[in-house]
Amino acid sequence: RVFTIALIRSDVCSSDLEGIYDRLDTFSKQVLGSEMSDDTAGIVLSGIAVEEDLNGRIRRNLMDTRRAVSFLMRVKLLNEQQNDEGRQILRDIDSLDGHTGFVFDKLNFLMDATVGFMNINQTRIIKIFSVASVAFLPPTLIASIYGMNFKWLPELEWRLGYPFAIALMITSAIAPFLYFRHRGW
């Protein structure tokens, strides 16, 4: 009876592992196949977490079954045929245990890749804000200088002082933009 339960457990674990592997193949295509949005990455991460939990449960069941069969063999309550069946079950469990390790490694790889793509997407956004802040720093500096309330600024007496300040701000905004564009940023 114990061996029947052990065989059923190993068969169930085997089919569950095959299902996990099939679903991981789908996740692999999503992660590695095209550019991934943060929404897709969130969905993939949720799916990977579910599969990781299932893989952990399978591993725990295999360990429990291994311990039970080993105990029965160790206390010598089994006849020779049952001992042979027990050894076969332990070999099957070892094989499945190796497969759960492989699935665990694949889960970790997919999780790391997904998080990596999310980091790349966030880096792109931060890069845009960084370039924009650097590009608008010079015009802000010029506007703050000409916005000061001093009695004496030489440009206040110029007839074209105001257009000069506006042109200087526009030029200082365009120059970094052209530089960043030339650099491919």
Short mmCIF file of N, CA and C in Angstrom, two decimals:
data_model
loop_
_atom_site.label_atom_id
_atom_site.label_comp_id
_atom_site.label_asym_id
_atom_site.label_seq_id
_atom_site.Cartn_x
_atom_site.Cartn_y
_atom_site.Cartn_z
N ARG A 1 0.82 -1.20 0.00
CA ARG A 1 0.00 0.00 0.00
C ARG A 1 0.87 1.26 0.00
N VAL A 2 1.91 1.26 0.81
CA VAL A 2 2.81 2.42 0.87
C VAL A 2 3.48 2.63 -0.48
N PHE A 3 3.87 1.52 -1.13
CA PHE A 3 4.52 1.65 -2.43
C PHE A 3 3.55 2.17 -3.49
N THR A 4 2.31 1.76 -3.40
CA THR A 4 1.31 2.27 -4.34
C THR A 4 1.18 3.77 -4.19
N ILE A 5 1.11 4.23 -2.94
CA ILE A 5 1.02 5.67 -2.69
C ILE A 5 2.27 6.37 -3.20
N ALA A 6 3.44 5.76 -2.95
CA ALA A 6 4.70 6.36 -3.40
C ALA A 6 4.74 6.43 -4.93
N LEU A 7 4.29 5.38 -5.60
CA LEU A 7 4.29 5.39 -7.07
C LEU A 7 3.32 6.45 -7.60
N ILE A 8 2.16 6.53 -6.99
CA ILE A 8 1.18 7.54 -7.42
C ILE A 8 1.75 8.94 -7.21
N ARG A 9 2.39 9.16 -6.05
CA ARG A 9 2.99 10.47 -5.78
C ARG A 9 4.05 10.81 -6.81
N SER A 10 4.91 9.84 -7.14
CA SER A 10 5.97 10.14 -8.11
C SER A 10 5.39 10.39 -9.50
N ASP A 11 4.33 9.67 -9.88
CA ASP A 11 3.68 9.91 -11.17
C ASP A 11 3.04 11.29 -11.21
N VAL A 12 2.36 11.66 -10.12
CA VAL A 12 1.73 12.98 -10.05
C VAL A 12 2.79 14.07 -10.10
N CYS A 13 3.87 13.88 -9.34
CA CYS A 13 4.95 14.87 -9.35
C CYS A 13 5.55 15.00 -10.74
N SER A 14 5.71 13.87 -11.42
CA SER A 14 6.27 13.90 -12.77
C SER A 14 5.38 14.68 -13.72
N SER A 15 4.08 14.44 -13.69
CA SER A 15 3.19 15.17 -14.60
C SER A 15 3.10 16.65 -14.20
N ASP A 16 3.13 16.93 -12.90
CA ASP A 16 3.13 18.34 -12.47
C ASP A 16 4.39 19.06 -12.93
N LEU A 17 5.53 18.37 -12.86
CA LEU A 17 6.78 18.97 -13.33
C LEU A 17 6.74 19.25 -14.82
N GLU A 18 6.14 18.34 -15.57
CA GLU A 18 6.00 18.55 -17.01
C GLU A 18 5.12 19.77 -17.28
N GLY A 19 4.06 19.93 -16.49
CA GLY A 19 3.19 21.10 -16.64
C GLY A 19 3.93 22.39 -16.32
N ILE A 20 4.72 22.36 -15.25
CA ILE A 20 5.51 23.55 -14.90
C ILE A 20 6.45 23.89 -16.04
N TYR A 21 7.13 22.87 -16.56
CA TYR A 21 8.08 23.12 -17.64
C TYR A 21 7.40 23.70 -18.87
N ASP A 22 6.22 23.20 -19.21
CA ASP A 22 5.47 23.75 -20.35
C ASP A 22 5.11 25.21 -20.13
N ARG A 23 4.65 25.53 -18.93
CA ARG A 23 4.29 26.93 -18.63
C ARG A 23 5.52 27.82 -18.60
N LEU A 24 6.65 27.29 -18.13
CA LEU A 24 7.89 28.06 -18.13
C LEU A 24 8.36 28.33 -19.56
N ASP A 25 8.09 27.41 -20.45
CA ASP A 25 8.43 27.62 -21.86
C ASP A 25 7.65 28.82 -22.41
N THR A 26 6.38 28.93 -22.02
CA THR A 26 5.56 30.08 -22.43
C THR A 26 6.13 31.37 -21.85
N PHE A 27 6.51 31.33 -20.56
CA PHE A 27 7.10 32.52 -19.94
C PHE A 27 8.42 32.89 -20.62
N SER A 28 9.21 31.89 -20.98
CA SER A 28 10.48 32.14 -21.67
C SER A 28 10.26 32.90 -22.97
N LYS A 29 9.25 32.48 -23.72
CA LYS A 29 8.96 33.16 -24.98
C LYS A 29 8.53 34.60 -24.74
N GLN A 30 7.78 34.83 -23.66
CA GLN A 30 7.36 36.20 -23.35
C GLN A 30 8.55 37.05 -22.92
N VAL A 31 9.40 36.50 -22.08
CA VAL A 31 10.51 37.27 -21.53
C VAL A 31 11.59 37.51 -22.58
N LEU A 32 11.95 36.48 -23.32
CA LEU A 32 13.09 36.57 -24.23
C LEU A 32 12.70 36.85 -25.67
N GLY A 33 11.41 36.82 -25.98
CA GLY A 33 10.98 36.93 -27.36
C GLY A 33 10.87 38.33 -27.90
N SER A 34 10.46 39.28 -27.09
CA SER A 34 10.27 40.64 -27.59
C SER A 34 10.50 41.62 -26.46
N GLU A 35 10.36 42.89 -26.80
CA GLU A 35 10.53 43.91 -25.78
C GLU A 35 9.41 43.79 -24.77
N MET A 36 9.77 43.81 -23.51
CA MET A 36 8.80 43.55 -22.45
C MET A 36 8.40 44.85 -21.76
N SER A 37 7.10 45.04 -21.63
CA SER A 37 6.59 46.19 -20.89
C SER A 37 6.58 45.84 -19.41
N ASP A 38 6.46 46.85 -18.57
CA ASP A 38 6.41 46.60 -17.13
C ASP A 38 5.15 45.82 -16.75
N ASP A 39 4.05 46.05 -17.46
CA ASP A 39 2.82 45.30 -17.17
C ASP A 39 2.99 43.82 -17.48
N THR A 40 3.59 43.52 -18.62
CA THR A 40 3.85 42.13 -18.99
C THR A 40 4.81 41.50 -17.99
N ALA A 41 5.83 42.25 -17.58
CA ALA A 41 6.79 41.73 -16.61
C ALA A 41 6.10 41.40 -15.29
N GLY A 42 5.16 42.22 -14.88
CA GLY A 42 4.43 41.94 -13.65
C GLY A 42 3.62 40.67 -13.75
N ILE A 43 2.98 40.46 -14.89
CA ILE A 43 2.20 39.24 -15.11
C ILE A 43 3.12 38.02 -15.10
N VAL A 44 4.24 38.14 -15.79
CA VAL A 44 5.20 37.03 -15.85
C VAL A 44 5.75 36.72 -14.46
N LEU A 45 6.10 37.75 -13.70
CA LEU A 45 6.62 37.51 -12.35
C LEU A 45 5.59 36.81 -11.46
N SER A 46 4.32 37.19 -11.60
CA SER A 46 3.27 36.52 -10.83
C SER A 46 3.17 35.05 -11.22
N GLY A 47 3.22 34.78 -12.50
CA GLY A 47 3.17 33.39 -12.96
C GLY A 47 4.37 32.59 -12.50
N ILE A 48 5.55 33.20 -12.55
CA ILE A 48 6.76 32.51 -12.10
C ILE A 48 6.66 32.19 -10.61
N ALA A 49 6.11 33.12 -9.83
CA ALA A 49 5.96 32.88 -8.38
C ALA A 49 5.05 31.68 -8.12
N VAL A 50 3.96 31.57 -8.89
CA VAL A 50 3.05 30.43 -8.73
C VAL A 50 3.76 29.13 -9.06
N GLU A 51 4.52 29.14 -10.15
CA GLU A 51 5.23 27.92 -10.56
C GLU A 51 6.33 27.56 -9.56
N GLU A 52 6.97 28.56 -8.99
CA GLU A 52 8.02 28.30 -8.00
C GLU A 52 7.41 27.66 -6.75
N ASP A 53 6.24 28.14 -6.36
CA ASP A 53 5.55 27.55 -5.21
C ASP A 53 5.19 26.10 -5.48
N LEU A 54 4.66 25.82 -6.66
CA LEU A 54 4.29 24.45 -7.02
C LEU A 54 5.53 23.56 -7.06
N ASN A 55 6.62 24.05 -7.61
CA ASN A 55 7.86 23.28 -7.67
C ASN A 55 8.36 22.96 -6.25
N GLY A 56 8.24 23.92 -5.35
CA GLY A 56 8.64 23.69 -3.96
C GLY A 56 7.78 22.63 -3.29
N ARG A 57 6.49 22.65 -3.57
CA ARG A 57 5.61 21.63 -3.00
C ARG A 57 5.95 20.24 -3.53
N ILE A 58 6.23 20.17 -4.82
CA ILE A 58 6.61 18.88 -5.42
C ILE A 58 7.89 18.37 -4.76
N ARG A 59 8.83 19.26 -4.57
CA ARG A 59 10.10 18.87 -3.95
C ARG A 59 9.88 18.36 -2.53
N ARG A 60 9.01 19.04 -1.80
CA ARG A 60 8.70 18.61 -0.44
C ARG A 60 8.03 17.24 -0.44
N ASN A 61 7.09 17.02 -1.36
CA ASN A 61 6.43 15.71 -1.45
C ASN A 61 7.43 14.60 -1.80
N LEU A 62 8.34 14.90 -2.69
CA LEU A 62 9.36 13.91 -3.04
C LEU A 62 10.23 13.57 -1.83
N MET A 63 10.59 14.58 -1.07
CA MET A 63 11.41 14.35 0.11
C MET A 63 10.66 13.50 1.14
N ASP A 64 9.39 13.81 1.35
CA ASP A 64 8.59 13.02 2.29
C ASP A 64 8.47 11.57 1.84
N THR A 65 8.23 11.38 0.55
CA THR A 65 8.11 10.02 0.01
C THR A 65 9.44 9.28 0.13
N ARG A 66 10.53 9.95 -0.17
CA ARG A 66 11.86 9.33 -0.05
C ARG A 66 12.11 8.88 1.39
N ARG A 67 11.78 9.75 2.33
CA ARG A 67 12.00 9.40 3.74
C ARG A 67 11.15 8.22 4.16
N ALA A 68 9.90 8.18 3.70
CA ALA A 68 9.01 7.07 4.08
C ALA A 68 9.51 5.75 3.51
N VAL A 69 9.87 5.74 2.22
CA VAL A 69 10.34 4.51 1.59
C VAL A 69 11.67 4.08 2.21
N SER A 70 12.56 5.03 2.45
CA SER A 70 13.85 4.70 3.08
C SER A 70 13.65 4.11 4.46
N PHE A 71 12.71 4.67 5.21
CA PHE A 71 12.43 4.15 6.55
C PHE A 71 11.96 2.70 6.46
N LEU A 72 11.03 2.43 5.57
CA LEU A 72 10.51 1.06 5.43
C LEU A 72 11.62 0.08 5.06
N MET A 73 12.51 0.51 4.21
CA MET A 73 13.61 -0.37 3.81
C MET A 73 14.61 -0.53 4.94
N ARG A 74 14.84 0.51 5.70
CA ARG A 74 15.83 0.49 6.76
C ARG A 74 15.40 -0.41 7.94
N VAL A 75 14.13 -0.39 8.28
CA VAL A 75 13.66 -1.19 9.42
C VAL A 75 13.40 -2.65 9.04
N LYS A 76 13.64 -2.98 7.78
CA LYS A 76 13.57 -4.36 7.28
C LYS A 76 12.20 -5.00 7.50
N LEU A 77 11.17 -4.24 7.21
CA LEU A 77 9.81 -4.77 7.27
C LEU A 77 9.34 -5.30 5.93
N LEU A 78 10.19 -5.18 4.91
CA LEU A 78 9.79 -5.51 3.54
C LEU A 78 10.45 -6.81 3.09
N ASN A 79 9.76 -7.52 2.21
CA ASN A 79 10.38 -8.70 1.62
C ASN A 79 11.28 -8.26 0.46
N GLU A 80 11.94 -9.21 -0.19
CA GLU A 80 12.93 -8.88 -1.24
C GLU A 80 12.29 -8.15 -2.42
N GLN A 81 11.13 -8.59 -2.85
CA GLN A 81 10.45 -7.93 -3.98
C GLN A 81 10.08 -6.50 -3.62
N GLN A 82 9.60 -6.28 -2.41
CA GLN A 82 9.25 -4.93 -1.98
C GLN A 82 10.49 -4.05 -1.85
N ASN A 83 11.60 -4.65 -1.42
CA ASN A 83 12.85 -3.90 -1.37
C ASN A 83 13.28 -3.46 -2.76
N ASP A 84 13.14 -4.36 -3.74
CA ASP A 84 13.48 -4.00 -5.12
C ASP A 84 12.58 -2.87 -5.62
N GLU A 85 11.29 -2.97 -5.30
CA GLU A 85 10.37 -1.89 -5.69
C GLU A 85 10.74 -0.59 -4.99
N GLY A 86 11.13 -0.69 -3.73
CA GLY A 86 11.54 0.50 -2.98
C GLY A 86 12.76 1.16 -3.60
N ARG A 87 13.75 0.35 -4.02
CA ARG A 87 14.95 0.91 -4.68
C ARG A 87 14.57 1.60 -6.00
N GLN A 88 13.66 0.97 -6.74
CA GLN A 88 13.20 1.59 -7.99
C GLN A 88 12.50 2.92 -7.72
N ILE A 89 11.67 2.94 -6.69
CA ILE A 89 10.98 4.19 -6.33
C ILE A 89 12.00 5.25 -5.93
N LEU A 90 13.01 4.88 -5.18
CA LEU A 90 14.04 5.85 -4.78
C LEU A 90 14.81 6.37 -5.99
N ARG A 91 15.07 5.51 -6.98
CA ARG A 91 15.74 5.97 -8.21
C ARG A 91 14.84 6.96 -8.96
N ASP A 92 13.55 6.65 -9.02
CA ASP A 92 12.61 7.58 -9.67
C ASP A 92 12.57 8.92 -8.94
N ILE A 93 12.57 8.85 -7.61
CA ILE A 93 12.55 10.09 -6.83
C ILE A 93 13.83 10.89 -7.06
N ASP A 94 14.97 10.21 -7.12
CA ASP A 94 16.23 10.92 -7.40
C ASP A 94 16.18 11.61 -8.76
N SER A 95 15.62 10.90 -9.73
CA SER A 95 15.48 11.50 -11.06
C SER A 95 14.57 12.72 -11.03
N LEU A 96 13.45 12.60 -10.35
CA LEU A 96 12.52 13.73 -10.25
C LEU A 96 13.12 14.87 -9.43
N ASP A 97 13.89 14.52 -8.41
CA ASP A 97 14.53 15.56 -7.60
C ASP A 97 15.51 16.37 -8.45
N GLY A 98 16.25 15.68 -9.30
CA GLY A 98 17.15 16.40 -10.22
C GLY A 98 16.38 17.31 -11.16
N HIS A 99 15.23 16.84 -11.59
CA HIS A 99 14.41 17.64 -12.50
C HIS A 99 13.84 18.87 -11.77
N THR A 100 13.46 18.72 -10.51
CA THR A 100 12.97 19.89 -9.76
C THR A 100 14.10 20.91 -9.59
N GLY A 101 15.33 20.43 -9.44
CA GLY A 101 16.47 21.35 -9.37
C GLY A 101 16.65 22.12 -10.67
N PHE A 102 16.51 21.41 -11.79
CA PHE A 102 16.60 22.06 -13.10
C PHE A 102 15.49 23.11 -13.26
N VAL A 103 14.28 22.75 -12.87
CA VAL A 103 13.15 23.68 -12.97
C VAL A 103 13.39 24.89 -12.07
N PHE A 104 13.92 24.65 -10.87
CA PHE A 104 14.22 25.75 -9.96
C PHE A 104 15.23 26.71 -10.58
N ASP A 105 16.28 26.17 -11.22
CA ASP A 105 17.27 27.03 -11.89
C ASP A 105 16.64 27.83 -13.02
N LYS A 106 15.77 27.20 -13.78
CA LYS A 106 15.09 27.90 -14.88
C LYS A 106 14.18 29.00 -14.34
N LEU A 107 13.48 28.70 -13.23
CA LEU A 107 12.64 29.72 -12.60
C LEU A 107 13.48 30.92 -12.17
N ASN A 108 14.62 30.66 -11.55
CA ASN A 108 15.50 31.76 -11.12
C ASN A 108 16.00 32.56 -12.31
N PHE A 109 16.38 31.88 -13.38
CA PHE A 109 16.86 32.59 -14.56
C PHE A 109 15.77 33.50 -15.13
N LEU A 110 14.56 32.96 -15.28
CA LEU A 110 13.47 33.75 -15.83
C LEU A 110 13.11 34.92 -14.92
N MET A 111 13.15 34.70 -13.62
CA MET A 111 12.85 35.79 -12.69
C MET A 111 13.92 36.88 -12.79
N ASP A 112 15.18 36.48 -12.83
CA ASP A 112 16.27 37.45 -12.96
C ASP A 112 16.17 38.21 -14.28
N ALA A 113 15.86 37.51 -15.36
CA ALA A 113 15.74 38.16 -16.67
C ALA A 113 14.59 39.15 -16.68
N THR A 114 13.47 38.77 -16.09
CA THR A 114 12.30 39.66 -16.05
C THR A 114 12.59 40.90 -15.24
N VAL A 115 13.19 40.72 -14.08
CA VAL A 115 13.55 41.88 -13.24
C VAL A 115 14.58 42.75 -13.96
N GLY A 116 15.50 42.11 -14.68
CA GLY A 116 16.49 42.86 -15.46
C GLY A 116 15.84 43.74 -16.52
N PHE A 117 14.84 43.19 -17.22
CA PHE A 117 14.14 43.99 -18.23
C PHE A 117 13.37 45.14 -17.59
N MET A 118 12.81 44.89 -16.41
CA MET A 118 12.12 45.98 -15.70
C MET A 118 13.11 47.08 -15.33
N ASN A 119 14.31 46.68 -14.89
CA ASN A 119 15.34 47.67 -14.56
C ASN A 119 15.78 48.46 -15.78
N ILE A 120 15.88 47.79 -16.92
CA ILE A 120 16.25 48.49 -18.15
C ILE A 120 15.18 49.52 -18.50
N ASN A 121 13.91 49.14 -18.39
CA ASN A 121 12.82 50.08 -18.68
C ASN A 121 12.87 51.28 -17.73
N GLN A 122 13.13 51.03 -16.46
CA GLN A 122 13.21 52.13 -15.50
C GLN A 122 14.42 53.00 -15.77
N THR A 123 15.52 52.40 -16.19
CA THR A 123 16.72 53.17 -16.52
C THR A 123 16.46 54.11 -17.69
N ARG A 124 15.72 53.64 -18.67
CA ARG A 124 15.38 54.50 -19.81
C ARG A 124 14.59 55.73 -19.36
N ILE A 125 13.65 55.51 -18.45
CA ILE A 125 12.83 56.63 -17.96
C ILE A 125 13.70 57.61 -17.18
N ILE A 126 14.55 57.10 -16.30
CA ILE A 126 15.43 57.96 -15.52
C ILE A 126 16.38 58.72 -16.43
N LYS A 127 16.84 58.08 -17.49
CA LYS A 127 17.73 58.73 -18.43
C LYS A 127 17.05 59.93 -19.09
N ILE A 128 15.79 59.76 -19.45
CA ILE A 128 15.04 60.87 -20.07
C ILE A 128 14.94 62.04 -19.10
N PHE A 129 14.61 61.74 -17.84
CA PHE A 129 14.51 62.83 -16.86
C PHE A 129 15.87 63.47 -16.60
N SER A 130 16.92 62.69 -16.58
CA SER A 130 18.26 63.24 -16.35
C SER A 130 18.67 64.17 -17.48
N VAL A 131 18.45 63.72 -18.70
CA VAL A 131 18.81 64.55 -19.86
C VAL A 131 17.98 65.83 -19.86
N ALA A 132 16.69 65.71 -19.57
CA ALA A 132 15.82 66.90 -19.55
C ALA A 132 16.26 67.87 -18.48
N SER A 133 16.61 67.37 -17.30
CA SER A 133 17.02 68.30 -16.23
C SER A 133 18.34 68.98 -16.57
N VAL A 134 19.26 68.25 -17.18
CA VAL A 134 20.53 68.87 -17.57
C VAL A 134 20.32 69.86 -18.71
N ALA A 135 19.43 69.54 -19.64
CA ALA A 135 19.18 70.42 -20.78
C ALA A 135 18.54 71.74 -20.34
N PHE A 136 17.69 71.70 -19.32
CA PHE A 136 17.01 72.92 -18.89
C PHE A 136 17.72 73.64 -17.75
N LEU A 137 18.84 73.12 -17.30
CA LEU A 137 19.59 73.81 -16.25
C LEU A 137 20.16 75.15 -16.72
N PRO A 138 20.83 75.23 -17.87
CA PRO A 138 21.37 76.54 -18.29
C PRO A 138 20.30 77.63 -18.48
N PRO A 139 19.16 77.35 -19.16
CA PRO A 139 18.17 78.42 -19.27
C PRO A 139 17.60 78.83 -17.91
N THR A 140 17.49 77.89 -17.00
CA THR A 140 17.00 78.22 -15.67
C THR A 140 17.99 79.13 -14.95
N LEU A 141 19.26 78.83 -15.10
CA LEU A 141 20.28 79.68 -14.49
C LEU A 141 20.24 81.09 -15.07
N ILE A 142 20.14 81.19 -16.37
CA ILE A 142 20.08 82.52 -17.02
C ILE A 142 18.83 83.27 -16.57
N ALA A 143 17.69 82.59 -16.55
CA ALA A 143 16.45 83.26 -16.13
C ALA A 143 16.54 83.71 -14.67
N SER A 144 17.17 82.93 -13.82
CA SER A 144 17.28 83.33 -12.42
C SER A 144 18.22 84.52 -12.25
N ILE A 145 19.26 84.58 -13.06
CA ILE A 145 20.17 85.75 -12.98
C ILE A 145 19.44 87.00 -13.43
N TYR A 146 18.74 86.94 -14.54
CA TYR A 146 18.05 88.13 -15.04
C TYR A 146 16.77 88.43 -14.26
N GLY A 147 16.37 87.49 -13.42
CA GLY A 147 15.19 87.74 -12.59
C GLY A 147 15.53 88.37 -11.25
N MET A 148 16.81 88.58 -11.00
CA MET A 148 17.21 89.19 -9.73
C MET A 148 16.82 90.66 -9.71
N ASN A 149 16.54 91.14 -8.54
CA ASN A 149 16.10 92.53 -8.39
C ASN A 149 17.25 93.43 -7.93
N PHE A 150 18.28 93.52 -8.76
CA PHE A 150 19.38 94.45 -8.47
C PHE A 150 19.12 95.76 -9.20
N LYS A 151 19.63 96.81 -8.64
CA LYS A 151 19.46 98.11 -9.27
C LYS A 151 20.31 98.22 -10.53
N TRP A 152 21.44 97.56 -10.51
CA TRP A 152 22.31 97.73 -11.65
C TRP A 152 22.61 96.38 -12.30
N LEU A 153 22.08 96.19 -13.47
CA LEU A 153 22.44 95.11 -14.38
C LEU A 153 22.66 95.79 -15.72
N PRO A 154 23.80 95.55 -16.34
CA PRO A 154 24.10 96.29 -17.57
C PRO A 154 23.05 96.10 -18.65
N GLU A 155 22.45 94.93 -18.72
CA GLU A 155 21.49 94.66 -19.78
C GLU A 155 20.17 95.40 -19.59
N LEU A 156 19.91 95.91 -18.37
CA LEU A 156 18.66 96.63 -18.13
C LEU A 156 18.58 97.91 -18.96
N GLU A 157 19.72 98.48 -19.25
CA GLU A 157 19.77 99.73 -20.00
C GLU A 157 19.78 99.50 -21.52
N TRP A 158 20.00 98.28 -21.92
CA TRP A 158 20.05 98.00 -23.35
C TRP A 158 18.64 97.99 -23.92
N ARG A 159 18.57 98.48 -25.10
CA ARG A 159 17.27 98.47 -25.77
C ARG A 159 16.86 97.04 -26.14
N LEU A 160 17.84 96.19 -26.49
CA LEU A 160 17.57 94.80 -26.86
C LEU A 160 17.96 93.85 -25.72
N GLY A 161 17.99 94.30 -24.50
CA GLY A 161 18.38 93.47 -23.35
C GLY A 161 17.43 92.30 -23.13
N TYR A 162 16.14 92.57 -23.20
CA TYR A 162 15.14 91.51 -22.98
C TYR A 162 15.22 90.46 -24.10
N PRO A 163 15.20 90.83 -25.37
CA PRO A 163 15.33 89.81 -26.43
C PRO A 163 16.67 89.06 -26.33
N PHE A 164 17.72 89.78 -25.89
CA PHE A 164 19.02 89.12 -25.72
C PHE A 164 18.93 88.01 -24.67
N ALA A 165 18.28 88.29 -23.54
CA ALA A 165 18.15 87.29 -22.47
C ALA A 165 17.31 86.10 -22.95
N ILE A 166 16.22 86.37 -23.67
CA ILE A 166 15.37 85.28 -24.19
C ILE A 166 16.16 84.43 -25.19
N ALA A 167 16.88 85.07 -26.10
CA ALA A 167 17.68 84.34 -27.08
C ALA A 167 18.77 83.51 -26.40
N LEU A 168 19.37 84.07 -25.36
CA LEU A 168 20.39 83.35 -24.62
C LEU A 168 19.81 82.11 -23.94
N MET A 169 18.61 82.22 -23.37
CA MET A 169 17.96 81.07 -22.73
C MET A 169 17.60 79.99 -23.77
N ILE A 170 17.08 80.41 -24.91
CA ILE A 170 16.71 79.45 -25.96
C ILE A 170 17.94 78.74 -26.49
N THR A 171 18.99 79.52 -26.72
CA THR A 171 20.24 78.93 -27.21
C THR A 171 20.82 77.95 -26.19
N SER A 172 20.77 78.33 -24.92
CA SER A 172 21.33 77.44 -23.89
C SER A 172 20.47 76.18 -23.69
N ALA A 173 19.22 76.22 -24.11
CA ALA A 173 18.37 75.02 -24.04
C ALA A 173 18.60 74.13 -25.26
N ILE A 174 18.80 74.73 -26.41
CA ILE A 174 18.98 73.96 -27.64
C ILE A 174 20.36 73.31 -27.70
N ALA A 175 21.37 73.99 -27.21
CA ALA A 175 22.75 73.47 -27.29
C ALA A 175 22.90 72.11 -26.59
N PRO A 176 22.46 71.94 -25.33
CA PRO A 176 22.58 70.61 -24.73
C PRO A 176 21.74 69.55 -25.45
N PHE A 177 20.56 69.95 -25.93
CA PHE A 177 19.72 69.01 -26.66
C PHE A 177 20.45 68.48 -27.90
N LEU A 178 21.07 69.38 -28.64
CA LEU A 178 21.82 68.96 -29.84
C LEU A 178 23.01 68.10 -29.46
N TYR A 179 23.68 68.46 -28.37
CA TYR A 179 24.83 67.67 -27.93
C TYR A 179 24.38 66.25 -27.55
N PHE A 180 23.31 66.12 -26.77
CA PHE A 180 22.83 64.80 -26.35
C PHE A 180 22.35 63.99 -27.56
N ARG A 181 21.73 64.66 -28.49
CA ARG A 181 21.24 63.96 -29.68
C ARG A 181 22.42 63.46 -30.52
N HIS A 182 23.45 64.29 -30.62
CA HIS A 182 24.66 63.88 -31.36
C HIS A 182 25.32 62.68 -30.70
N ARG A 183 25.31 62.61 -29.37
CA ARG A 183 25.90 61.50 -28.62
C ARG A 183 25.03 60.24 -28.63
N GLY A 184 23.80 60.37 -29.13
CA GLY A 184 22.89 59.22 -29.18
C GLY A 184 22.16 58.97 -27.88
N TRP A 185 22.13 59.94 -27.00
CA TRP A 185 21.45 59.77 -25.70
C TRP A 185 20.00 60.09 -25.83
#
